[in-house]
PDB file of C-alpha atoms in Angstrom:
ATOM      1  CA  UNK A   1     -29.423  52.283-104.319  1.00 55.00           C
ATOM      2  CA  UNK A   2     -30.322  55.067-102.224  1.00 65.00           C
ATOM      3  CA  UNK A   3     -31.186  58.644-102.628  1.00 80.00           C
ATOM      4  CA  UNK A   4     -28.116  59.826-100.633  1.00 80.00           C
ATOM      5  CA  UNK A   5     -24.828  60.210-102.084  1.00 85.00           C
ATOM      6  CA  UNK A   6     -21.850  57.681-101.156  1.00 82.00           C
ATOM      7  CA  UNK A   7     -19.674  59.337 -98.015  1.00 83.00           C
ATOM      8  CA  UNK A   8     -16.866  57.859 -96.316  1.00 82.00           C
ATOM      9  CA  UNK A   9     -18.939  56.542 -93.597  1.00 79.00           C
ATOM     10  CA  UNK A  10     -20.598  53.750 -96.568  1.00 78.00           C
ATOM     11  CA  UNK A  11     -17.172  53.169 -97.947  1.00 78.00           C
ATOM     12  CA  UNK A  12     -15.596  52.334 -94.202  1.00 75.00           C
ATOM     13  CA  UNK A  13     -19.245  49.990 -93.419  1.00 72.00           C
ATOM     14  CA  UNK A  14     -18.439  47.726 -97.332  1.00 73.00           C
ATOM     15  CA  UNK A  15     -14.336  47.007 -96.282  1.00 69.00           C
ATOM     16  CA  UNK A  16     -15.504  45.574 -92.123  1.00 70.00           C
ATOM     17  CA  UNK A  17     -17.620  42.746 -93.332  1.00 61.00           C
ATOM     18  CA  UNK A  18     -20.356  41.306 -91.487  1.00 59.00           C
ATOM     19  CA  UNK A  19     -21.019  41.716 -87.964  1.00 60.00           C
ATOM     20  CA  UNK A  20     -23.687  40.820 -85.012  1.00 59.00           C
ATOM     21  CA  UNK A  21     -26.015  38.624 -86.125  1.00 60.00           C
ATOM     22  CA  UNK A  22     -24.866  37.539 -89.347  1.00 61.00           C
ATOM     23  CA  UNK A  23     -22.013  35.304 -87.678  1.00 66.00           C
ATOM     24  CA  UNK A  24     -21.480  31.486 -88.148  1.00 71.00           C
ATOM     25  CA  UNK A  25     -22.811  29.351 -85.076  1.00 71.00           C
ATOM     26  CA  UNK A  26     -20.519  27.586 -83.397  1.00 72.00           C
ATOM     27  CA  UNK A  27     -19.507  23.932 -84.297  1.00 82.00           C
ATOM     28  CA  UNK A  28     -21.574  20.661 -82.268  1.00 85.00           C
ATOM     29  CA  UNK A  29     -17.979  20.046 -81.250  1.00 83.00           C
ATOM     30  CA  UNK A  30     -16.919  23.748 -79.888  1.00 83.00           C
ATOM     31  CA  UNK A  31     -20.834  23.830 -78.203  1.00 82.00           C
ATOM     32  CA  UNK A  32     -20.061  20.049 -76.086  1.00 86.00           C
ATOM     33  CA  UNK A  33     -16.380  20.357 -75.451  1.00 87.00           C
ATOM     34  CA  UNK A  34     -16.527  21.899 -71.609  1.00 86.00           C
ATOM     35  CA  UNK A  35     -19.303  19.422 -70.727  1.00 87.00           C
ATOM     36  CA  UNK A  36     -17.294  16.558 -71.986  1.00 86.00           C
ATOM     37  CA  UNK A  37     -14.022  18.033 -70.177  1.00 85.00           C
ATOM     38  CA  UNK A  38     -16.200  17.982 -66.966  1.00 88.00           C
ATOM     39  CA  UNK A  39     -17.042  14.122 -67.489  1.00 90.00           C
ATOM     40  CA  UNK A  40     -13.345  13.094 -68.334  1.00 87.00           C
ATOM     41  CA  UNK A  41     -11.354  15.362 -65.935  1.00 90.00           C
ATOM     42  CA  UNK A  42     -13.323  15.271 -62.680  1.00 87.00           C
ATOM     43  CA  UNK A  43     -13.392  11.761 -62.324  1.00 86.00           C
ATOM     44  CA  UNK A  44      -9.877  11.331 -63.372  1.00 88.00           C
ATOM     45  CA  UNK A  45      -9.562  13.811 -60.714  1.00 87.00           C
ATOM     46  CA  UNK A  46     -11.412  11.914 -58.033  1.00 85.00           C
ATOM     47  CA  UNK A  47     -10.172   8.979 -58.794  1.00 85.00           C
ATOM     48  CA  UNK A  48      -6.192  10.335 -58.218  1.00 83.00           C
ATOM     49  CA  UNK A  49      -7.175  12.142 -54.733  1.00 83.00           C
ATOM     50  CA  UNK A  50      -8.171   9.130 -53.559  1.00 82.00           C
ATOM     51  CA  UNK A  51      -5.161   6.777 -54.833  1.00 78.00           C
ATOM     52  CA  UNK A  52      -2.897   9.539 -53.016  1.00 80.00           C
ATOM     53  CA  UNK A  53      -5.131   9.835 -49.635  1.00 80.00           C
ATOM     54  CA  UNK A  54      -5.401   6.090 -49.413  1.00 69.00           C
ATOM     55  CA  UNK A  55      -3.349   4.028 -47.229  1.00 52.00           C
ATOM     56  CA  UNK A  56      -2.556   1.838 -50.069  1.00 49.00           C
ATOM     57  CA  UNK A  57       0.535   2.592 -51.029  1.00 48.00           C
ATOM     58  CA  UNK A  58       0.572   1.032 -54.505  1.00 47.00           C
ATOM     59  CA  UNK A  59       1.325  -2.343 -53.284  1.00 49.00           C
ATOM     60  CA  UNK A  60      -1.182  -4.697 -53.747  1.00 49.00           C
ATOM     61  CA  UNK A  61       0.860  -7.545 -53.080  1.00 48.00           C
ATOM     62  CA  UNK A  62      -0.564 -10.551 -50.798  1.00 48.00           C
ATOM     63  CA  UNK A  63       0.989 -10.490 -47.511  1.00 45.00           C
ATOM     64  CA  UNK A  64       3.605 -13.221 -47.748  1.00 50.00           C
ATOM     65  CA  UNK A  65       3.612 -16.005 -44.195  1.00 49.00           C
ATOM     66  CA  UNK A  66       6.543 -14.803 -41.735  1.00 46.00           C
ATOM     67  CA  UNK A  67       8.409 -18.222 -41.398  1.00 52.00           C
ATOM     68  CA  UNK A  68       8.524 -19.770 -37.944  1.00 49.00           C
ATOM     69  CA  UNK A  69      11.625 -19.041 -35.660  1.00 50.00           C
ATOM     70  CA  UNK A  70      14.102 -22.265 -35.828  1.00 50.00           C
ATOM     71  CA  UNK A  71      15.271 -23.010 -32.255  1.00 49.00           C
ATOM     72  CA  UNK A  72      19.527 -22.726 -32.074  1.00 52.00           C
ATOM     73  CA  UNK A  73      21.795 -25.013 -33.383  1.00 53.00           C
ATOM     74  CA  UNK A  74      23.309 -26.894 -30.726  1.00 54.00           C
ATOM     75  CA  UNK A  75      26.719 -27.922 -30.298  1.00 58.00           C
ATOM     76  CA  UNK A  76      27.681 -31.426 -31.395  1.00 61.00           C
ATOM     77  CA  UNK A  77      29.818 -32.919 -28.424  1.00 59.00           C
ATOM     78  CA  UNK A  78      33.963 -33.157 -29.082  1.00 61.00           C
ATOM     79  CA  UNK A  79      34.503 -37.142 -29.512  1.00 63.00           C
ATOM     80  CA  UNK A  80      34.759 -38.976 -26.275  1.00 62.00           C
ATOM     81  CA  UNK A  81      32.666 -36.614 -24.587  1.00 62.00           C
ATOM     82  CA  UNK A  82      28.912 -37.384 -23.724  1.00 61.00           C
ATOM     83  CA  UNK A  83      26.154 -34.742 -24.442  1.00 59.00           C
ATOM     84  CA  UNK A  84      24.543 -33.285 -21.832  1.00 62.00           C
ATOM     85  CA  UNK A  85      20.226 -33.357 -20.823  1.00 61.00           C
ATOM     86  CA  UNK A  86      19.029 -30.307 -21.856  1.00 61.00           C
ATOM     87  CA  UNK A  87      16.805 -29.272 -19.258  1.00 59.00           C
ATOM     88  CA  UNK A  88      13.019 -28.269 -20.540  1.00 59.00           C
ATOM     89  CA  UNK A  89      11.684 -25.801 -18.641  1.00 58.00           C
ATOM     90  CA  UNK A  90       9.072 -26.416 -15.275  1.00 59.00           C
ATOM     91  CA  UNK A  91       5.667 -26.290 -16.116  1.00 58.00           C
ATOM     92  CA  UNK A  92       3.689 -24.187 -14.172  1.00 58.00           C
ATOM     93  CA  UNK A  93       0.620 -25.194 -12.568  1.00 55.00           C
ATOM     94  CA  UNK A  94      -1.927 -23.231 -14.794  1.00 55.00           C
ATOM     95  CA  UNK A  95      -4.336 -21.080 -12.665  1.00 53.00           C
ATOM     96  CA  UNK A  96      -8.257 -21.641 -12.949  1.00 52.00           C
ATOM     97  CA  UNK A  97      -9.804 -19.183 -15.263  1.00 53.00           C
ATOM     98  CA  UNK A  98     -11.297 -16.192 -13.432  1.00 52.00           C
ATOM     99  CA  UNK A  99     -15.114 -16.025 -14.943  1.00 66.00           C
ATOM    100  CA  UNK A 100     -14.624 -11.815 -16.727  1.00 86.00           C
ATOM    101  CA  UNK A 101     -16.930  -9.091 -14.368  1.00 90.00           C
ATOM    102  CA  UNK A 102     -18.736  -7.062 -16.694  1.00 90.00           C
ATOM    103  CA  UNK A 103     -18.095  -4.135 -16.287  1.00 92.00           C
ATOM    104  CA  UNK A 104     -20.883  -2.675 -18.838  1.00 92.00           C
ATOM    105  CA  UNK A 105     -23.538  -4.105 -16.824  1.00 92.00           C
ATOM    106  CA  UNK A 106     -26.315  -1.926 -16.383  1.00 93.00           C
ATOM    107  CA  UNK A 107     -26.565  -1.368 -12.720  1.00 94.00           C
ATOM    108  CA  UNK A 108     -28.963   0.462 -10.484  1.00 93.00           C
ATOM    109  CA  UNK A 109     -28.558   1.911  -7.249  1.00 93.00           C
ATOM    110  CA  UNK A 110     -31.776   2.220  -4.788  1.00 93.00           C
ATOM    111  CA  UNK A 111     -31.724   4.070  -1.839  1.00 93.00           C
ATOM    112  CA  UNK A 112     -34.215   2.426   0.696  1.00 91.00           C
ATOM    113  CA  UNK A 113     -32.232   3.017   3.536  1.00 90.00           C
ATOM    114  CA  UNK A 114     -33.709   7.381   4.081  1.00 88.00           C
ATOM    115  CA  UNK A 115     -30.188   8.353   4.317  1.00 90.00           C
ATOM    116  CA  UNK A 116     -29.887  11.401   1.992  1.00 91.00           C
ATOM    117  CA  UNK A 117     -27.509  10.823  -0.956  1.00 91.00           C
ATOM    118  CA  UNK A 118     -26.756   7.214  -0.270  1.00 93.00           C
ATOM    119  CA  UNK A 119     -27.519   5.544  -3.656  1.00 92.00           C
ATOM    120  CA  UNK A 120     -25.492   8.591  -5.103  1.00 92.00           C
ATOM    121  CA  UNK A 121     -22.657   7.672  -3.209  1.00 93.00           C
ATOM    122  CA  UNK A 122     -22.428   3.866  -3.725  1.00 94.00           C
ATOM    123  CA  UNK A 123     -23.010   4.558  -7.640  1.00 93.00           C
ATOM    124  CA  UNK A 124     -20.069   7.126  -7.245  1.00 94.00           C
ATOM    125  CA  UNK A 125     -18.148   4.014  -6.282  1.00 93.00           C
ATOM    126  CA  UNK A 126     -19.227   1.771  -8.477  1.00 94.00           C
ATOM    127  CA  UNK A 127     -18.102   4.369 -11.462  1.00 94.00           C
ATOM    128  CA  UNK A 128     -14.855   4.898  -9.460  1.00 94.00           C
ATOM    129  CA  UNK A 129     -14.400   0.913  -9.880  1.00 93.00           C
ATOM    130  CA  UNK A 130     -14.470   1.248 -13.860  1.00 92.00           C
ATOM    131  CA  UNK A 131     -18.606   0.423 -14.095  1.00 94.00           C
ATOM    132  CA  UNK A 132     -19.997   2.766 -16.831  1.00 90.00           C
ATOM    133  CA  UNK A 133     -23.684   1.902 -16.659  1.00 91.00           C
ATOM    134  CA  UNK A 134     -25.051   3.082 -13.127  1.00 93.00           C
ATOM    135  CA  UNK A 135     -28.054   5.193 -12.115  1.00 92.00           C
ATOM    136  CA  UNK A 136     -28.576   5.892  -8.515  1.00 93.00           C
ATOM    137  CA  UNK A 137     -32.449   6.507  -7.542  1.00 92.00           C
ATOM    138  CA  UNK A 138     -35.070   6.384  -4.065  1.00 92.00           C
ATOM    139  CA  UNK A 139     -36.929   3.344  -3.753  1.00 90.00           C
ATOM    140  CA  UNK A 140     -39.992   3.455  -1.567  1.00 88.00           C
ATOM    141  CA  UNK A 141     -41.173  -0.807  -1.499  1.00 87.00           C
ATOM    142  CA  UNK A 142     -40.899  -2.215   1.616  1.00 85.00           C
ATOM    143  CA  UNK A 143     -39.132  -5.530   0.375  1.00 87.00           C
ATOM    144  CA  UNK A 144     -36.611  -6.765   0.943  1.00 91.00           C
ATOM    145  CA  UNK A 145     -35.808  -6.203   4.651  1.00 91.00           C
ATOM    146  CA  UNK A 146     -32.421  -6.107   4.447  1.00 93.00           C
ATOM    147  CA  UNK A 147     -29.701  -4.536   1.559  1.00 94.00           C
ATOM    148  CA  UNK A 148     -29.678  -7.062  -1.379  1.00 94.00           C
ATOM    149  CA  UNK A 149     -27.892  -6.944  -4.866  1.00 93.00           C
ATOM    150  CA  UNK A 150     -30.537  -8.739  -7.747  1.00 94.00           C
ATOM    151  CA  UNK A 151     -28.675  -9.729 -10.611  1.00 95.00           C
ATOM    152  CA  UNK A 152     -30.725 -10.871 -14.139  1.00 92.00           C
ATOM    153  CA  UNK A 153     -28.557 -14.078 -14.384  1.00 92.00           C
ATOM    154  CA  UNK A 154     -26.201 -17.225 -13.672  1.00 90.00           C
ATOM    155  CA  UNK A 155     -23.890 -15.115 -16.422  1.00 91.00           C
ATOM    156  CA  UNK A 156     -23.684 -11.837 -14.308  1.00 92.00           C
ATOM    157  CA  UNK A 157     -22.957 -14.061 -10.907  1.00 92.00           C
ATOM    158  CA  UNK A 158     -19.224 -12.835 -11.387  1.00 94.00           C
ATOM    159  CA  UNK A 159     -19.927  -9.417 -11.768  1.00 94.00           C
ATOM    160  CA  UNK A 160     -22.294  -9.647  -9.057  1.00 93.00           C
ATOM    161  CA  UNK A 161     -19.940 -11.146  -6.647  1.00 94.00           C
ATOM    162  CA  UNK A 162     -17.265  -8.382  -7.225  1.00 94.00           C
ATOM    163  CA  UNK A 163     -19.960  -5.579  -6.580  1.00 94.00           C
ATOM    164  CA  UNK A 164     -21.342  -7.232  -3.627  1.00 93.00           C
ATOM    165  CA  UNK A 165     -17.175  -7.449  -2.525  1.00 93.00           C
ATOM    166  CA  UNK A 166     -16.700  -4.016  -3.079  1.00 93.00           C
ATOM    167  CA  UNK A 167     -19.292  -3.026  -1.299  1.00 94.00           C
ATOM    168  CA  UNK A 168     -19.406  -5.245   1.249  1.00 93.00           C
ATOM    169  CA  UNK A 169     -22.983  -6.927   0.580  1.00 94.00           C
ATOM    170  CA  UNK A 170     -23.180 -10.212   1.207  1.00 92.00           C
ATOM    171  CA  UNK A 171     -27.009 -11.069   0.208  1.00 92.00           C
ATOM    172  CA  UNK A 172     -27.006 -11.722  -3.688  1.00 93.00           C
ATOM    173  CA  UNK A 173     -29.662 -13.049  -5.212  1.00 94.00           C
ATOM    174  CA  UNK A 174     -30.253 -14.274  -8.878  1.00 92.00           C
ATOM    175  CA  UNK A 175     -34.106 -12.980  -9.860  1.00 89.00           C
ATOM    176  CA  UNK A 176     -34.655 -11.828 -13.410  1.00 87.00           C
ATOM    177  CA  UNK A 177     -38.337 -10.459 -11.958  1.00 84.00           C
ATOM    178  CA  UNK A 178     -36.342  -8.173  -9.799  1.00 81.00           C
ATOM    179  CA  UNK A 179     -34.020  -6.567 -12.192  1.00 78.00           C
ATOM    180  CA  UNK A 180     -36.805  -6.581 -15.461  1.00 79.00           C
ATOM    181  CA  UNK A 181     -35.026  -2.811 -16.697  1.00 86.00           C
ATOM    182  CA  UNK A 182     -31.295  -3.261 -15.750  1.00 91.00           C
ATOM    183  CA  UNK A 183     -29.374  -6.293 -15.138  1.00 93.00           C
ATOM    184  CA  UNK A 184     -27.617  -5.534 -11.556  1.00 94.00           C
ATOM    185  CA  UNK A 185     -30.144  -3.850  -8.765  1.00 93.00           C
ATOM    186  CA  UNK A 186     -29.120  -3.017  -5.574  1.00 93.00           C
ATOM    187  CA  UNK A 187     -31.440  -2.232  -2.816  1.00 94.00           C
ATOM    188  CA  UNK A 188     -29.765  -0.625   0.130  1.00 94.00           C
ATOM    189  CA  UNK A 189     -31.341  -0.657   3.701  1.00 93.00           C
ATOM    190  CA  UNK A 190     -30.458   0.813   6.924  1.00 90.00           C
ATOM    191  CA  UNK A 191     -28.106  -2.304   7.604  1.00 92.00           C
ATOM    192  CA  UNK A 192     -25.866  -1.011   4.879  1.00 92.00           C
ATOM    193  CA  UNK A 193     -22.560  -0.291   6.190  1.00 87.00           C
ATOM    194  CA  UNK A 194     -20.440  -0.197   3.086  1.00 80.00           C
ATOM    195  CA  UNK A 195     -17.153  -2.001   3.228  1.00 70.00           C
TER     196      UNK A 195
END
């Protein structure tokens, strides 16, 4: 075939075969195995992490009623003898329903009295009483004369009556126009004494 004689280099190229590009491709199946592996296994896996993290516990059974607690037996009386009255317990007079404070009433504290720190104070207080909604600022208007809680409503009266208690203010008044942005304000002048 070729000018050159045969050496052992030809004869050891004819007994390896073919090589490199003269390979077989690789089966459809071979080529889509790992992406179809991915699909199956990683939900499989998803789906057991979360049957093992969930509170579940395998049983899926409806809860079943607990039956009601069946009062004693009581003892039959010997012949001859009479049974005794049981006696049923004394009701006790039921006390009226206290109306709830709320205590997530937003509330705002206005110092019109010129003593520094006041409003701070009294919503220091307030926050000390379990209140979690209460700004403190100055307030400049010359009305009302004397300290006066606002509340927005009939609903907050409760609420309203505990803060003016704790504080010692007797003058509440019901105005939504007075407490447009929160739902408690309380104006305090130089008659405020505290409790």
């Amino acid at each position: 075939m070729s000018e050159y004689p045969e050496d052992e280099f030809d004869v050891a190229a004819r007994d390896r075969g073919p090589e490199g590009v003269h390979r077989e491709p690789p089966s459809l199946w071979r080529a889509l195995a790992p992406f179809l592996a991915v699909i199956v296994i990683v939900p499989l896996l998803a789906w057991g992490a979360v049957s093992l993290l969930s509170d579940n516990d395998g049983d899926d059974a409806p809860l079943e009623p607990v039956p009601a607690a069946t009062a004693p037996a009581t003892e039959e009386p010997a012949p001859g003898e009479t049974a005794e009255p049981t006696p049923t317990p004394a009701e006790e007079p039921s006390e009226p329903a206290v109306p709830d404070v709320v205590r997530t009433a937003s509330i705002s504290v206005l110092n019109g009295a010129g003593v520094n720190g006041l409003a701070g104070r009294v919503a220091g207080e307030l926050q000390a009483d379990g209140f979690t909604t209460v700004g403190a600022a100055d307030y400049t208007s010359g009305t009302p004369d004397v300290t006066t809680l606002y509340y927005r409503n009939a609903e907050l009266a409760p609420t309203a009556q505990a803060i003016g208690t704790l504080l010692g203010i007797d003058n509440l008044v019901e105005s939504p126009a007075a407490t447009q942005n929160v739902e408690i304000a309380i104006v305090l002048r130089a008659d405020y004494t505290g409790r």
